[in-house]
Amino acid sequence: MARPDKAAAVAELADQFRGSNAAVLTEYRGLTVAQLKQLRRSLGENAQYAVVKNTLTKIAANEAGITSLDDLFNGPTAVAFVTGDPVESAKGLRDFAKDNPNLIIKGGVLDGKPLSADEIKKLADLESREVLLSKLAGAMKGKQSQAASLFQALPSKLVRTVDALRAQRDEQGGAE
């Protein structure tokens, strides 16, 4: 029978998997406590970085319906549970790993879909959600301005054409 403390740890981890948008598994072998503290800060306020026991975490992930991570639970493992913008946390992990090669990104999951380490690095190269939304809004505003100019141009062209026809008729009327 499972010990109550282990069962509670599994339940807590399963809740964290269910409540997060993304989870990134890393190997932290060789990092100091100070470096881990710095890593936690670099992830942003919407992520929680926890050193975990592989067996308990694997059971918790399976309970949460995530079976794609089973192969990644080997060696010293830590999980970054992301509840906010996953791009911000992926950037934090990528930047920290550049300065500290002992941090190895193993893989993860985003909205229930498995991600490889390379896909997490590609995610880190994306701009933040706010920047992408701003660009989208700017593009939409530009298209609206073009449409407004087009709609305004049609009546004005019609008026110029009618004036030109009237002037032509007046010329022909005056020549007769």
GROMACS .gro file of C-alpha atoms in nm:
model
  176
    1MET     CA    1   0.000   0.000   0.000
    2ALA     CA    2   0.122   0.351  -0.086
    3ARG     CA    3   0.241   0.571   0.194
    4PRO     CA    4   0.018   0.871   0.267
    5ASP     CA    5   0.299   1.124   0.208
    6LYS     CA    6   0.377   0.978  -0.135
    7ALA     CA    7   0.009   0.966  -0.226
    8ALA     CA    8  -0.024   1.330  -0.128
    9ALA     CA    9   0.284   1.421  -0.336
   10VAL     CA   10   0.141   1.240  -0.639
   11ALA     CA   11  -0.195   1.414  -0.597
   12GLU     CA   12  -0.027   1.754  -0.571
   13LEU     CA   13   0.186   1.692  -0.881
   14ALA     CA   14  -0.117   1.565  -1.075
   15ASP     CA   15  -0.303   1.886  -0.982
   16GLN     CA   16  -0.009   2.092  -1.103
   17PHE     CA   17  -0.006   1.907  -1.436
   18ARG     CA   18  -0.382   1.960  -1.474
   19GLY     CA   19  -0.368   2.326  -1.374
   20SER     CA   20  -0.080   2.430  -1.598
   21ASN     CA   21  -0.080   2.531  -1.965
   22ALA     CA   22   0.259   2.373  -2.014
   23ALA     CA   23   0.517   2.165  -1.832
   24VAL     CA   24   0.884   2.150  -1.928
   25LEU     CA   25   1.113   1.875  -1.801
   26THR     CA   26   1.478   1.958  -1.745
   27GLU     CA   27   1.788   1.792  -1.613
   28TYR     CA   28   1.960   2.009  -1.356
   29ARG     CA   29   2.266   1.795  -1.272
   30GLY     CA   30   2.561   2.019  -1.178
   31LEU     CA   31   2.360   2.331  -1.094
   32THR     CA   32   2.410   2.492  -0.755
   33VAL     CA   33   2.130   2.600  -0.525
   34ALA     CA   34   2.204   2.963  -0.613
   35GLN     CA   35   2.177   2.883  -0.985
   36LEU     CA   36   1.845   2.704  -0.931
   37LYS     CA   37   1.719   3.009  -0.744
   38GLN     CA   38   1.827   3.231  -1.034
   39LEU     CA   39   1.653   2.993  -1.278
   40ARG     CA   40   1.329   3.015  -1.082
   41ARG     CA   41   1.344   3.395  -1.108
   42SER     CA   42   1.419   3.387  -1.481
   43LEU     CA   43   1.108   3.179  -1.552
   44GLY     CA   44   0.876   3.462  -1.457
   45GLU     CA   45   0.596   3.482  -1.208
   46ASN     CA   46   0.363   3.247  -1.399
   47ALA     CA   47   0.587   2.942  -1.368
   48GLN     CA   48   0.687   2.717  -1.083
   49TYR     CA   49   1.010   2.517  -1.105
   50ALA     CA   50   1.018   2.205  -0.887
   51VAL     CA   51   1.277   1.933  -0.841
   52VAL     CA   52   1.079   1.608  -0.849
   53LYS     CA   53   1.111   1.237  -0.797
   54ASN     CA   54   1.084   1.058  -1.131
   55THR     CA   55   0.861   0.771  -1.021
   56LEU     CA   56   0.610   0.991  -0.838
   57THR     CA   57   0.603   1.248  -1.117
   58LYS     CA   58   0.553   0.982  -1.383
   59ILE     CA   59   0.257   0.843  -1.186
   60ALA     CA   60   0.115   1.195  -1.141
   61ALA     CA   61   0.154   1.278  -1.512
   62ASN     CA   62  -0.025   0.956  -1.605
   63GLU     CA   63  -0.306   1.039  -1.358
   64ALA     CA   64  -0.335   1.380  -1.525
   65GLY     CA   65  -0.367   1.208  -1.865
   66ILE     CA   66  -0.014   1.290  -1.987
   67THR     CA   67   0.162   0.974  -2.100
   68SER     CA   68   0.391   1.129  -2.360
   69LEU     CA   69   0.654   1.224  -2.101
   70ASP     CA   70   0.721   0.871  -1.970
   71ASP     CA   71   1.052   0.835  -2.157
   72LEU     CA   72   1.187   1.164  -2.015
   73PHE     CA   73   1.180   1.060  -1.649
   74ASN     CA   74   1.541   0.950  -1.610
   75GLY     CA   75   1.827   1.116  -1.428
   76PRO     CA   76   1.780   1.415  -1.200
   77THR     CA   77   1.460   1.579  -1.319
   78ALA     CA   78   1.291   1.909  -1.248
   79VAL     CA   79   0.965   2.035  -1.395
   80ALA     CA   80   0.867   2.389  -1.482
   81PHE     CA   81   0.488   2.413  -1.446
   82VAL     CA   82   0.372   2.710  -1.656
   83THR     CA   83   0.036   2.866  -1.579
   84GLY     CA   84   0.079   3.184  -1.784
   85ASP     CA   85   0.246   3.259  -2.116
   86PRO     CA   86   0.454   2.953  -2.212
   87VAL     CA   87   0.671   3.163  -2.446
   88GLU     CA   88   0.800   3.374  -2.156
   89SER     CA   89   0.897   3.066  -1.956
   90ALA     CA   90   1.052   2.895  -2.258
   91LYS     CA   91   1.263   3.206  -2.317
   92GLY     CA   92   1.371   3.204  -1.953
   93LEU     CA   93   1.478   2.839  -1.979
   94ARG     CA   94   1.656   2.893  -2.310
   95ASP     CA   95   1.845   3.200  -2.189
   96PHE     CA   96   1.942   3.033  -1.862
   97ALA     CA   97   2.061   2.721  -2.048
   98LYS     CA   98   2.283   2.939  -2.270
   99ASP     CA   99   2.463   3.076  -1.964
  100ASN     CA  100   2.453   2.746  -1.771
  101PRO     CA  101   2.514   2.446  -1.998
  102ASN     CA  102   2.441   2.207  -1.709
  103LEU     CA  103   2.069   2.277  -1.756
  104ILE     CA  104   1.937   2.041  -2.021
  105ILE     CA  105   1.586   2.079  -2.157
  106LYS     CA  106   1.448   1.728  -2.206
  107GLY     CA  107   1.104   1.804  -2.347
  108GLY     CA  108   0.761   1.889  -2.227
  109VAL     CA  109   0.396   1.924  -2.294
  110LEU     CA  110   0.189   2.223  -2.410
  111ASP     CA  111  -0.190   2.209  -2.380
  112GLY     CA  112  -0.174   1.829  -2.370
  113LYS     CA  113   0.050   1.795  -2.677
  114PRO     CA  114   0.404   1.662  -2.636
  115LEU     CA  115   0.697   1.889  -2.721
  116SER     CA  116   1.055   1.791  -2.793
  117ALA     CA  117   1.347   1.997  -2.666
  118ASP     CA  118   1.386   2.153  -3.013
  119GLU     CA  119   1.018   2.251  -3.022
  120ILE     CA  120   1.056   2.420  -2.684
  121LYS     CA  121   1.351   2.617  -2.821
  122LYS     CA  122   1.138   2.718  -3.123
  123LEU     CA  123   0.864   2.823  -2.882
  124ALA     CA  124   1.119   3.041  -2.705
  125ASP     CA  125   1.200   3.213  -3.035
  126LEU     CA  126   0.839   3.330  -3.071
  127GLU     CA  127   0.743   3.676  -2.961
  128SER     CA  128   0.523   3.708  -2.656
  129ARG     CA  129   0.146   3.686  -2.682
  130GLU     CA  130   0.107   4.060  -2.624
  131VAL     CA  131   0.349   4.148  -2.906
  132LEU     CA  132   0.177   3.909  -3.147
  133LEU     CA  133  -0.166   4.051  -3.057
  134SER     CA  134  -0.033   4.406  -3.107
  135LYS     CA  135   0.101   4.314  -3.451
  136LEU     CA  136  -0.230   4.154  -3.542
  137ALA     CA  137  -0.422   4.462  -3.427
  138GLY     CA  138  -0.188   4.686  -3.628
  139ALA     CA  139  -0.232   4.475  -3.939
  140MET     CA  140  -0.610   4.477  -3.899
  141LYS     CA  141  -0.612   4.854  -3.851
  142GLY     CA  142  -0.400   4.895  -4.165
  143LYS     CA  143  -0.642   4.683  -4.367
  144GLN     CA  144  -0.936   4.884  -4.233
  145SER     CA  145  -0.766   5.207  -4.338
  146GLN     CA  146  -0.708   5.066  -4.686
  147ALA     CA  147  -1.072   4.960  -4.709
  148ALA     CA  148  -1.190   5.302  -4.591
  149SER     CA  149  -0.970   5.472  -4.851
  150LEU     CA  150  -1.107   5.244  -5.120
  151PHE     CA  151  -1.468   5.309  -5.021
  152GLN     CA  152  -1.402   5.682  -5.008
  153ALA     CA  153  -1.229   5.676  -5.346
  154LEU     CA  154  -1.527   5.525  -5.529
  155PRO     CA  155  -1.777   5.811  -5.464
  156SER     CA  156  -1.510   6.074  -5.527
  157LYS     CA  157  -1.417   5.909  -5.858
  158LEU     CA  158  -1.786   5.899  -5.950
  159VAL     CA  159  -1.822   6.272  -5.876
  160ARG     CA  160  -1.515   6.353  -6.089
  161THR     CA  161  -1.650   6.139  -6.375
  162VAL     CA  162  -1.993   6.309  -6.360
  163ASP     CA  163  -1.824   6.652  -6.354
  164ALA     CA  164  -1.611   6.555  -6.653
  165LEU     CA  165  -1.919   6.432  -6.845
  166ARG     CA  166  -2.108   6.752  -6.754
  167ALA     CA  167  -1.815   6.965  -6.873
  168GLN     CA  168  -1.794   6.764  -7.195
  169ARG     CA  169  -2.168   6.804  -7.252
  170ASP     CA  170  -2.144   7.177  -7.185
  171GLU     CA  171  -1.862   7.204  -7.440
  172GLN     CA  172  -2.059   7.011  -7.699
  173GLY     CA  173  -2.370   7.211  -7.619
  174GLY     CA  174  -2.181   7.538  -7.660
  175ALA     CA  175  -2.025   7.427  -7.991
  176GLU     CA  176  -2.361   7.346  -8.154
   0.00000   0.00000   0.00000
